Coordinates of N, CA, C and O in Angstrom, one line a residue:
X1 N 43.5 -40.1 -56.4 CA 44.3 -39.9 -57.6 C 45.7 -40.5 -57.3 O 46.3 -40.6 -56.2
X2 N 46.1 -40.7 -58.6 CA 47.5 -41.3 -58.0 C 48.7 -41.2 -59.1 O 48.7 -40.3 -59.9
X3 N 49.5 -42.0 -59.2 CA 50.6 -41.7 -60.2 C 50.4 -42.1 -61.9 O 51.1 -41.9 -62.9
X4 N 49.2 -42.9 -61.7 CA 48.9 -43.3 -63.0 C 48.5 -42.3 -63.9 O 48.6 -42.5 -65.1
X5 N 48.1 -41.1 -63.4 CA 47.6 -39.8 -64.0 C 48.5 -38.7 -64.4 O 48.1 -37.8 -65.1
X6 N 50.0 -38.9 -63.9 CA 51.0 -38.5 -64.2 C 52.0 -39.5 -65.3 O 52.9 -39.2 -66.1
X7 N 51.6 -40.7 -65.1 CA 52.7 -41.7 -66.4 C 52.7 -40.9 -67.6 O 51.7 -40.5 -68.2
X8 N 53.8 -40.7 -67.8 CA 54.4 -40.0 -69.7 C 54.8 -41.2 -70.2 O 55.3 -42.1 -69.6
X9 N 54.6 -41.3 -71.4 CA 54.7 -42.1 -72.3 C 56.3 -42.1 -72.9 O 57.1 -43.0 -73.0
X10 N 56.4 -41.1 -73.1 CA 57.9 -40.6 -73.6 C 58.7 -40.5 -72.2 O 58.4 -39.6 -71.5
X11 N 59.6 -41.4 -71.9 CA 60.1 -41.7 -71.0 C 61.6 -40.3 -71.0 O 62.0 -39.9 -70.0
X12 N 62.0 -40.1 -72.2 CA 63.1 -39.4 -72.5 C 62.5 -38.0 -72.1 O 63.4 -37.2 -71.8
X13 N 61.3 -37.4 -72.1 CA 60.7 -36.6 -72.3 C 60.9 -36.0 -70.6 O 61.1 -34.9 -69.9
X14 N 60.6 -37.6 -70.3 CA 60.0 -37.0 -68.3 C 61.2 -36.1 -67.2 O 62.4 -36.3 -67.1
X15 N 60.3 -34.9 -66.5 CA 61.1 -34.7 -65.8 C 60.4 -34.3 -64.9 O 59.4 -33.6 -64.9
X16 N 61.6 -35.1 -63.1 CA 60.7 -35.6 -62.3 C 61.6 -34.5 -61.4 O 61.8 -34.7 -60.2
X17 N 62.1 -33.7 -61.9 CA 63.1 -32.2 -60.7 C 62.0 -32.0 -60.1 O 61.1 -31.8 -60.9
X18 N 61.7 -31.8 -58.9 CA 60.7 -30.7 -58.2 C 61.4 -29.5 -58.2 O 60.5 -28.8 -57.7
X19 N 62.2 -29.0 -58.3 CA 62.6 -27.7 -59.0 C 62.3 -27.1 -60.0 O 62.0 -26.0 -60.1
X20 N 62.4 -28.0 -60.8 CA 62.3 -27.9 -62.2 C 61.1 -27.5 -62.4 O 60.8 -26.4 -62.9
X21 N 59.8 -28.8 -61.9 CA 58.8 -28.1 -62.1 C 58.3 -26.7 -60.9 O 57.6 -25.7 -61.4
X22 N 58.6 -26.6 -59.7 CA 57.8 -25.6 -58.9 C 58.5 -24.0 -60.5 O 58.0 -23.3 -61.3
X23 N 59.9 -24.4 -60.1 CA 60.4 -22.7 -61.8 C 59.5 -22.7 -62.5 O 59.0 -21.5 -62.7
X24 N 59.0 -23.6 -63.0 CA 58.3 -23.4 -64.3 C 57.1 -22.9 -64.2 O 56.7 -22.2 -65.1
X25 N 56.3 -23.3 -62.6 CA 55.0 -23.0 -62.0 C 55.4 -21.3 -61.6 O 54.7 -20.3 -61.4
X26 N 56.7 -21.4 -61.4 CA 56.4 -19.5 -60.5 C 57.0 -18.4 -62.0 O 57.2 -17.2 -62.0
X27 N 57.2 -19.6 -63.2 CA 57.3 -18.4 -64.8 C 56.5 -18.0 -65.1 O 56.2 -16.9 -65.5
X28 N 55.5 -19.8 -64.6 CA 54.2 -18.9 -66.0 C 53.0 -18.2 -65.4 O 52.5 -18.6 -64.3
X29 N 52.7 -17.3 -66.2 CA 51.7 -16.0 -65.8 C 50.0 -16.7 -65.9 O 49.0 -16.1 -65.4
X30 N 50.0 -17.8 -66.4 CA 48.6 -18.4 -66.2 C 49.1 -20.1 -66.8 O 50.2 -20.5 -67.4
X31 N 47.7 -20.9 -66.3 CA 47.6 -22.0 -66.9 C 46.2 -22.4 -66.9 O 45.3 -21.7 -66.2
X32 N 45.8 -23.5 -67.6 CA 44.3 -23.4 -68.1 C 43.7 -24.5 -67.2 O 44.3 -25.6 -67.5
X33 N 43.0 -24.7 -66.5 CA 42.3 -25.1 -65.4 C 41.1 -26.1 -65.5 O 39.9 -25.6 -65.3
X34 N 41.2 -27.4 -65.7 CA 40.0 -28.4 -65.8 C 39.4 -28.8 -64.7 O 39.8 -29.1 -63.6
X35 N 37.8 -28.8 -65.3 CA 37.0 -29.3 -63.9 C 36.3 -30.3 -65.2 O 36.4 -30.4 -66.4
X36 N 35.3 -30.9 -63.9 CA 34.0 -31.5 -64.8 C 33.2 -31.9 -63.7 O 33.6 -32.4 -62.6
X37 N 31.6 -31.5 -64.1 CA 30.6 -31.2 -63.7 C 29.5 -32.1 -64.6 O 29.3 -31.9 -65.8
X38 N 29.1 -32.9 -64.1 CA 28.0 -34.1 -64.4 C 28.1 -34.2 -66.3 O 27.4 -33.9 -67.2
X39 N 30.0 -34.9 -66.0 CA 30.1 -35.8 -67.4 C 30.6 -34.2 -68.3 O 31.2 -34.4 -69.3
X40 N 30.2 -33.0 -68.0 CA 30.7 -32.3 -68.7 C 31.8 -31.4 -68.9 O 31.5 -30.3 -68.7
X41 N 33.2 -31.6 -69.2 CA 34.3 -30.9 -68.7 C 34.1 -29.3 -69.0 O 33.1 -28.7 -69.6
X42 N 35.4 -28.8 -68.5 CA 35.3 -27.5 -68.6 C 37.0 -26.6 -68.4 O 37.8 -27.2 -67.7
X43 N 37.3 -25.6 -69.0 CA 38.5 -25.4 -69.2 C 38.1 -23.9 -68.9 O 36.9 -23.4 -69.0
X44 N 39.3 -23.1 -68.3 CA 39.4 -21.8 -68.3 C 40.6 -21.3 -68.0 O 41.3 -21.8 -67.0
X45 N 41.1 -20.4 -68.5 CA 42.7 -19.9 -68.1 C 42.7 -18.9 -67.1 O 41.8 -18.0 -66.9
X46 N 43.8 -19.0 -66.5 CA 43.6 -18.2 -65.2 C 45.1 -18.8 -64.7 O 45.8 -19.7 -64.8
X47 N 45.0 -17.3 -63.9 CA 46.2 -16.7 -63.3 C 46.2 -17.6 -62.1 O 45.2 -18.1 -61.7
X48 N 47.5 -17.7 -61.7 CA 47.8 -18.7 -60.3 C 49.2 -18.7 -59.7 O 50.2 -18.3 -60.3
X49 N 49.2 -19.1 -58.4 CA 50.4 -19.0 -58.0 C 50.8 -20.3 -56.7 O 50.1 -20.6 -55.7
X50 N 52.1 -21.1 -57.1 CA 51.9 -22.3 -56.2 C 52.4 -21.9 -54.7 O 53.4 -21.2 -54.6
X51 N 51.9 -22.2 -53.8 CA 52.4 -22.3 -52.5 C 52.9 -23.3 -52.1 O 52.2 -24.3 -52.0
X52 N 54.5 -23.3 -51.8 CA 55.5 -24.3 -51.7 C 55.1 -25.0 -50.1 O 55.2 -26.2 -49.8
X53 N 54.4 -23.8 -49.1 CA 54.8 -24.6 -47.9 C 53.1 -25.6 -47.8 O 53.0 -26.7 -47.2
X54 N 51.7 -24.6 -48.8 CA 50.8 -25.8 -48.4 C 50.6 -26.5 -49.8 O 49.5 -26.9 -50.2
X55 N 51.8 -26.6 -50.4 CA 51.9 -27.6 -51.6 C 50.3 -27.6 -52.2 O 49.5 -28.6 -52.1
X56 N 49.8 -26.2 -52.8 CA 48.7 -25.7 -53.0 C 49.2 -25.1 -54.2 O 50.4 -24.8 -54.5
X57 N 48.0 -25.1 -55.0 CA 48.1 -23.4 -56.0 C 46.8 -22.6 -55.6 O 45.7 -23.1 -55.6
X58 N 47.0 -21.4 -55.4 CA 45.7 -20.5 -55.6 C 45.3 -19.8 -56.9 O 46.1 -19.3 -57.7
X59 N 44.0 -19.8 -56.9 CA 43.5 -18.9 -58.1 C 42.6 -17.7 -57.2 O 42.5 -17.6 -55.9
X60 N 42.1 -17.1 -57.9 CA 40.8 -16.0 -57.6 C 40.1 -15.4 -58.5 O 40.5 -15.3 -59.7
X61 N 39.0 -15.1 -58.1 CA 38.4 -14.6 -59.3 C 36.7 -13.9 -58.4 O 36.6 -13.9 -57.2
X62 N 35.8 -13.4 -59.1 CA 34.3 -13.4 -58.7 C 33.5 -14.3 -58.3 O 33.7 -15.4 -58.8
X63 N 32.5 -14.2 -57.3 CA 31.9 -15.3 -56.4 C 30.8 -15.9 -57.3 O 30.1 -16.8 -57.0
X64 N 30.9 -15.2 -58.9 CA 29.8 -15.9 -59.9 C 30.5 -16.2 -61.0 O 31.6 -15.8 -61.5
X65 N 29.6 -17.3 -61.2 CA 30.2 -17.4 -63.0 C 30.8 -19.2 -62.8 O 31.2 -19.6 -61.7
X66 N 30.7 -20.1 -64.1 CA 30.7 -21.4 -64.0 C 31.6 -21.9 -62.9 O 31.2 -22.4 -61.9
X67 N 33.0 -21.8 -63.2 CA 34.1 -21.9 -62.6 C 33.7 -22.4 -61.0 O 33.8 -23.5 -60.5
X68 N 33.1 -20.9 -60.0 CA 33.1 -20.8 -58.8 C 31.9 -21.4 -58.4 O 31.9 -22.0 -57.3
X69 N 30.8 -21.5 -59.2 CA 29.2 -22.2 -58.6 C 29.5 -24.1 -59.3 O 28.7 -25.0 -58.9
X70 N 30.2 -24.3 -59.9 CA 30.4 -25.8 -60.2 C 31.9 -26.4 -58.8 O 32.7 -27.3 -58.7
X71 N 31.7 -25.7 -58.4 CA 32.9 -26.2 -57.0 C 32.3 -26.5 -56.3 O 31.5 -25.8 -55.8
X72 N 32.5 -28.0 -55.9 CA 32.1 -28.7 -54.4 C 33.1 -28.8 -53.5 O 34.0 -28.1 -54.0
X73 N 33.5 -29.1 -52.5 CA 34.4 -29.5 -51.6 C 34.9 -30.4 -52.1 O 34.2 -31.4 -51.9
X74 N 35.9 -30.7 -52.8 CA 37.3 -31.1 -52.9 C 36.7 -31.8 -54.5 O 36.6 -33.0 -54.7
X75 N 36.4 -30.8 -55.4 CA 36.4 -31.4 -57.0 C 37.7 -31.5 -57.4 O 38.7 -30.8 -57.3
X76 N 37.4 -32.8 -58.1 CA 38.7 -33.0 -58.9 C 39.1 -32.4 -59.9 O 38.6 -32.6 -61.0
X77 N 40.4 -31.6 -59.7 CA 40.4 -30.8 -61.1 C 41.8 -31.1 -61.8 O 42.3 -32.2 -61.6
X78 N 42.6 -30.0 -62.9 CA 43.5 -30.4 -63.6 C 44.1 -29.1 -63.7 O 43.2 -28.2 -63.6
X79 N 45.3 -28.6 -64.0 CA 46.2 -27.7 -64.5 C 46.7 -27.6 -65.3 O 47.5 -28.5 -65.0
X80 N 47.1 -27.1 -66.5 CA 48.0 -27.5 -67.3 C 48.7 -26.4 -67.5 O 48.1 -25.4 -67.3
X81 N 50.1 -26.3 -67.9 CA 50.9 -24.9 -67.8 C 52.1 -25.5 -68.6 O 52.7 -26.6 -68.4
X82 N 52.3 -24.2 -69.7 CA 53.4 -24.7 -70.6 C 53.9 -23.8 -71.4 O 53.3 -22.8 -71.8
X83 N 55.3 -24.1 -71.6 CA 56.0 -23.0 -72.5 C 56.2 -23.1 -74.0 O 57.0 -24.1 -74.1
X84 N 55.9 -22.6 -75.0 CA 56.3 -23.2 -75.9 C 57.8 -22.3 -76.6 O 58.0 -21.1 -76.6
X85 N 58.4 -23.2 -77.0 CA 59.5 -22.7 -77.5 C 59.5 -23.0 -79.1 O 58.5 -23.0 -79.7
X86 N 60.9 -23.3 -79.8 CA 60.9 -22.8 -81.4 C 60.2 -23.9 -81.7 O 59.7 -24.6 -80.8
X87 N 60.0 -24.1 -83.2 CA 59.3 -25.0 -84.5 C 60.4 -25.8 -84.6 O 61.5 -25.4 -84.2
X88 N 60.3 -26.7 -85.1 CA 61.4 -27.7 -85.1 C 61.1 -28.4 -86.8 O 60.4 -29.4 -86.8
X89 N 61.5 -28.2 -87.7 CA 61.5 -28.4 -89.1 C 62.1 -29.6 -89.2 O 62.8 -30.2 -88.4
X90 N 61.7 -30.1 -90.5 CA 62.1 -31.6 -90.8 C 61.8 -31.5 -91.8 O 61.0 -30.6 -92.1
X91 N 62.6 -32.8 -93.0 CA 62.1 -33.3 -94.0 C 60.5 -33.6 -94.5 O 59.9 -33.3 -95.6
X92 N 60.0 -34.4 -93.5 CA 58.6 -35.2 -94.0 C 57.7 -34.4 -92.9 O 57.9 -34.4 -91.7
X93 N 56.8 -34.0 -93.6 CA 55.7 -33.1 -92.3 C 55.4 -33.8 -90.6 O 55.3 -33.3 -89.5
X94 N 55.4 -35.2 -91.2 CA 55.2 -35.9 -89.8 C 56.0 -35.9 -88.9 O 55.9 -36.5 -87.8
X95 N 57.0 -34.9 -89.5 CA 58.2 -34.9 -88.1 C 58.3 -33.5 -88.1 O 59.5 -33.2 -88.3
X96 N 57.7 -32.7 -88.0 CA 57.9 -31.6 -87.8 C 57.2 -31.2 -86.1 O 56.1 -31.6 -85.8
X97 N 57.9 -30.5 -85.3 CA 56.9 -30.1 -84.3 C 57.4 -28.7 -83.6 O 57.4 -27.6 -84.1
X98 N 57.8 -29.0 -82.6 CA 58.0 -27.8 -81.4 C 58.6 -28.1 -79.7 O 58.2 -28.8 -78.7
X99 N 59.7 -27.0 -80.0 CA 60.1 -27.5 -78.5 C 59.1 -27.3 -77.1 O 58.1 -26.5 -77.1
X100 N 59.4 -27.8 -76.5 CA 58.2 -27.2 -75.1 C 58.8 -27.6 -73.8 O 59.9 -28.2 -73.8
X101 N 58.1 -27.2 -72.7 CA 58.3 -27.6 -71.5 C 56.5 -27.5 -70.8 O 55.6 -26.6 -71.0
X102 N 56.4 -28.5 -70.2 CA 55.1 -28.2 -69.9 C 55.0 -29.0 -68.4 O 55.9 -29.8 -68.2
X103 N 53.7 -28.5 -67.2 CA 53.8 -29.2 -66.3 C 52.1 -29.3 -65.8 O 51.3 -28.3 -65.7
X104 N 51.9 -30.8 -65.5 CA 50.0 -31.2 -65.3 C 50.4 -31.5 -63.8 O 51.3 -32.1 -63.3
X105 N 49.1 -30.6 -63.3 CA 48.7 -30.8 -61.8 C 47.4 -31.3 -61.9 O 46.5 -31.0 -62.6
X106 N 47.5 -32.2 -60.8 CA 46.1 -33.4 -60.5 C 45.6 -32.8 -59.0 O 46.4 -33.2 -58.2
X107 N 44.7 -32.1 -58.7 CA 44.4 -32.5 -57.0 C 43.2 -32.4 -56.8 O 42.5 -33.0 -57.6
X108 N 42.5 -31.7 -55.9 CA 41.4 -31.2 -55.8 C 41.0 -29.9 -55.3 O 41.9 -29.2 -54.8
X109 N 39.8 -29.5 -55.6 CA 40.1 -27.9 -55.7 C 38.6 -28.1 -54.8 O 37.7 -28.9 -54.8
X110 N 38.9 -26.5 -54.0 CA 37.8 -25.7 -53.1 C 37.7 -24.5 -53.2 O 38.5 -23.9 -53.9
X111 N 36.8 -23.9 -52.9 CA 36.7 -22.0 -52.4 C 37.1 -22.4 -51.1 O 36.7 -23.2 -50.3
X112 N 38.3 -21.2 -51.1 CA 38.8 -21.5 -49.7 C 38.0 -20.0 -48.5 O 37.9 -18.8 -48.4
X113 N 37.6 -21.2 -47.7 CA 36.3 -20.1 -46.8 C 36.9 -19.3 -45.7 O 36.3 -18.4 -45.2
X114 N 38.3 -19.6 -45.2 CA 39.2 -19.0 -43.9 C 39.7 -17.7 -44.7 O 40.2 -18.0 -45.8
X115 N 39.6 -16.4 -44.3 CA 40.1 -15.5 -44.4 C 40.6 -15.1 -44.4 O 40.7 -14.2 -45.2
X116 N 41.9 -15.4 -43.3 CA 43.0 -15.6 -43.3 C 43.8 -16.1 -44.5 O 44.5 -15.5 -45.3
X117 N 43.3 -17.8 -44.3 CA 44.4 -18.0 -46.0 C 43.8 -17.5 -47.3 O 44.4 -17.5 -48.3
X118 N 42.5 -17.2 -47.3 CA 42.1 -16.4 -48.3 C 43.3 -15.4 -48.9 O 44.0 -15.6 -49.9
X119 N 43.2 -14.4 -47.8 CA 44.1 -13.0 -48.0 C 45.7 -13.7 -48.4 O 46.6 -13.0 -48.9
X120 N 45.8 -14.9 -47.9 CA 47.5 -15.4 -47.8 C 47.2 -15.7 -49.3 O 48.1 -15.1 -50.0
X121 N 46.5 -16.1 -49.9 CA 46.5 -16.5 -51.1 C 46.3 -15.4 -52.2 O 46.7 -15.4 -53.4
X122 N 45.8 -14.6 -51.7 CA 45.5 -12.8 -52.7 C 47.2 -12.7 -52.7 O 47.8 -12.5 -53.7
X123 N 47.8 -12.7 -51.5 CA 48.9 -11.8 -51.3 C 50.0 -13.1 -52.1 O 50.9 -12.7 -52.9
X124 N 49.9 -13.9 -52.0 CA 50.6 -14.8 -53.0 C 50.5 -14.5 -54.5 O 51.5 -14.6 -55.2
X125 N 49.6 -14.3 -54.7 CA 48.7 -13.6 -56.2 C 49.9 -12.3 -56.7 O 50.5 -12.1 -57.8
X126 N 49.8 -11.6 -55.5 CA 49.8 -10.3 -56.0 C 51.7 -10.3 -55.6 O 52.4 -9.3 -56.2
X127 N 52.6 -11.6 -54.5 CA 53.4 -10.8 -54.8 C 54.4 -11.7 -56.1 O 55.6 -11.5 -56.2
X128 N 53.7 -12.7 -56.9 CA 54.1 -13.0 -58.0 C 53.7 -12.1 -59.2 O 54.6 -11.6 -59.8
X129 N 52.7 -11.8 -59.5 CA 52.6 -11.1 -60.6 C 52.6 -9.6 -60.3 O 52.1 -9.1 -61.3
X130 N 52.8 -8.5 -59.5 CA 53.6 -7.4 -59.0 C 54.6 -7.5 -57.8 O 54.4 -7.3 -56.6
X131 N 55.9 -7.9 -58.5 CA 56.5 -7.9 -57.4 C 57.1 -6.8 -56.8 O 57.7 -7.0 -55.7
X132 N 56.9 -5.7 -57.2 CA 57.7 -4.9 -56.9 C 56.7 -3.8 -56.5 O 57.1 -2.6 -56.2
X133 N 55.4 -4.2 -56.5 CA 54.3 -3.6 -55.6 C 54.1 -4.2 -53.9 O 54.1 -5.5 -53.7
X134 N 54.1 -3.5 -53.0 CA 54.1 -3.5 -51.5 C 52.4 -3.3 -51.2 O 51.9 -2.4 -51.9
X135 N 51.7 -4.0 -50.1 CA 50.4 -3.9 -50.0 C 51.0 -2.4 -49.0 O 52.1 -2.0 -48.8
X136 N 49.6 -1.9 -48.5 CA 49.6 -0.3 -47.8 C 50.8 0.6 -48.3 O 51.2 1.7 -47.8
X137 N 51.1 0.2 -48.9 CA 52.0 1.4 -49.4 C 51.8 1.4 -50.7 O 51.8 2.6 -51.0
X138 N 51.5 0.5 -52.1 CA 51.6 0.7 -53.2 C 49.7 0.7 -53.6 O 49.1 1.2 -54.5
X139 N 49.3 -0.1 -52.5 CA 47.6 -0.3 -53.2 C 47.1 -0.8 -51.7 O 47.9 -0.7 -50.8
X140 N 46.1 -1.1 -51.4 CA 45.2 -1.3 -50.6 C 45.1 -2.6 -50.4 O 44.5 -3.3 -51.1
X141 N 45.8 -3.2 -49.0 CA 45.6 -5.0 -48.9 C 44.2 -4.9 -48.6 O 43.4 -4.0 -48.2
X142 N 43.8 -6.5 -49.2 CA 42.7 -7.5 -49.3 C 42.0 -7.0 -47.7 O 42.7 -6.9 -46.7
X143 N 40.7 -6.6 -47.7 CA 40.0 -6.5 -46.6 C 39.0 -8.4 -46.6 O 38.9 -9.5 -47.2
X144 N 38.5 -7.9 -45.5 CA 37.2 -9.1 -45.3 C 36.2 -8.6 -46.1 O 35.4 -9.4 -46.4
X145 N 35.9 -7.3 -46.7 CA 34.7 -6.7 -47.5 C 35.2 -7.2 -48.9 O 34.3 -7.6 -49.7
X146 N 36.2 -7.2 -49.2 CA 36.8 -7.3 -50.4 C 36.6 -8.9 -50.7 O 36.6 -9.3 -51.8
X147 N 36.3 -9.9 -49.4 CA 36.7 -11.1 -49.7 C 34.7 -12.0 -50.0 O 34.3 -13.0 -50.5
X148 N 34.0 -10.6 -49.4 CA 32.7 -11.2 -50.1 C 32.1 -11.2 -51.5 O 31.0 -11.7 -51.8
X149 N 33.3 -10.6 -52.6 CA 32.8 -10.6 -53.8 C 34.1 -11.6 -54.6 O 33.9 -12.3 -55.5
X150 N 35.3 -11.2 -53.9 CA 36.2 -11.7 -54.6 C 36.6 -13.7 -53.7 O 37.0 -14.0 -52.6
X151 N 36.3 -14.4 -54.8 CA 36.5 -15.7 -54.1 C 38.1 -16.5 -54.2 O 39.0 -15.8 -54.6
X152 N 38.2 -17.1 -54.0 CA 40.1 -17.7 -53.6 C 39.7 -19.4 -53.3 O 38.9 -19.8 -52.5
X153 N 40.4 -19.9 -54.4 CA 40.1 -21.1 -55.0 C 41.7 -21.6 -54.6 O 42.6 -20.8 -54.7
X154 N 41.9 -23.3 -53.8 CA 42.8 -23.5 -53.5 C 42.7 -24.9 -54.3 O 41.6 -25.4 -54.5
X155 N 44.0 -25.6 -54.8 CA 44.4 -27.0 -55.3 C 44.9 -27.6 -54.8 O 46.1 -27.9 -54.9
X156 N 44.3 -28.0 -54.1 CA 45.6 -28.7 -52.8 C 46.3 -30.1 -54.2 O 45.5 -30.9 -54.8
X157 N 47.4 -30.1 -54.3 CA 48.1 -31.0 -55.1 C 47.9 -32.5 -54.5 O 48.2 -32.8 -53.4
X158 N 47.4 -33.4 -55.7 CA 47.9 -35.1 -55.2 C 48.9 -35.5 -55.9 O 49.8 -36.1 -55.3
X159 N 48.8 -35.2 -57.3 CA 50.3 -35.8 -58.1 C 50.5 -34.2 -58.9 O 49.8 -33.2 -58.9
X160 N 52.1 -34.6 -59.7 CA 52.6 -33.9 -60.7 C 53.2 -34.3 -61.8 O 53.5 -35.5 -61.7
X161 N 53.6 -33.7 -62.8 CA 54.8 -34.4 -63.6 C 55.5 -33.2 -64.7 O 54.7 -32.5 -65.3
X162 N 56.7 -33.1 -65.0 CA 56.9 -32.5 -65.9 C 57.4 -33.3 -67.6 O 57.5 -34.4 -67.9
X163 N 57.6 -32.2 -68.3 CA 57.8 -32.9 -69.4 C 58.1 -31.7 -70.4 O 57.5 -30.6 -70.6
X164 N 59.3 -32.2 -71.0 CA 60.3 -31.4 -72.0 C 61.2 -31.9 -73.2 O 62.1 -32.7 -73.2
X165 N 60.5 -31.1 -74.4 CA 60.9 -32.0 -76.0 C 62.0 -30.7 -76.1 O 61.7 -29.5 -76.1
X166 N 63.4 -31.2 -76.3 CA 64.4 -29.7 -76.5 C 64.8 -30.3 -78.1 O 65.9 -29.8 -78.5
X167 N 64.3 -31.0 -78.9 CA 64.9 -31.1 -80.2 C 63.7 -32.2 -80.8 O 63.8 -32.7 -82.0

């Protein structure tokens, strides 16, 4: 994959902060997740969290169900994650729209089988969306028993891009 999959059309639109986009990745509380499996795509929303140092996002979820049995070693998948902000009114309907900020991830995705980053990725999970929850003290860290039902899905990233209409 390569940068052709990131080109924006709206040049005024693009934004190429790696800051900009990882904020936007550790605001939002889910983004919706493409695969495709013999010609047939597939979308699902789901919770995630990026890892800066293996330029990764993780998901998780159950060891059944389309998502986890349509995963081969290194399928190509997609991200999409976005904010919408106000309505933006106009004279003639065709110009009417909405502010946004949005950001697409290209890479490939696995069930990640080491246990170790398994749990690194649960605990990534958990200390984005409870932060102010502590593992053995507030709830019970991720066992190895826990990791045969619950599976941890990694993106390792090839490209990115962001993109923001403020008017």
């Amino acid at each position: 994959m390569g940068e052709s999959l990131t080109t924006i059309r709206r040049h005024d639109r693009e934004i190429t902060d790696k800051n900009w986009i990882i904020a936007l990745l550790d605001r939002a509380g889910y983004g919706v997740l493409a695969t495709c499996k013999d010609g047939q795509p597939f979308t699902v929303a789901r919770n995630f969290v990026y890892d800066p140092e293996k330029h990764a996002i993780y998901f998780h979820g159950a060891r059944k169900g389309r998502t986890f049995e349509d995963i081969g070693e290194g399928t190509l998948a997609n991200l999409n994650v976005s904010e919408m902000g106000e309505w933006i009114l106009a004279e003639r309907a065709m110009n009417f729209g909405v502010m946004y900020k949005g950001v697409v991830v290209f890479g490939r995705l696995s069930i990640v089988e080491d246990n170790a980053e398994a749990k690194h990725g649960l605990q990534l999970l958990m200390d984005k969306h409870f932060p102010e929850l502590r593992p053995d003290v507030d709830y019970e860290a991720t066992t190895d028993t826990d990791l045969k039902v619950t599976a941890v899905l990694k993106l390792d990233i090839d490209s990115w891009s962001g993109k923001e209409k403020k008017s």
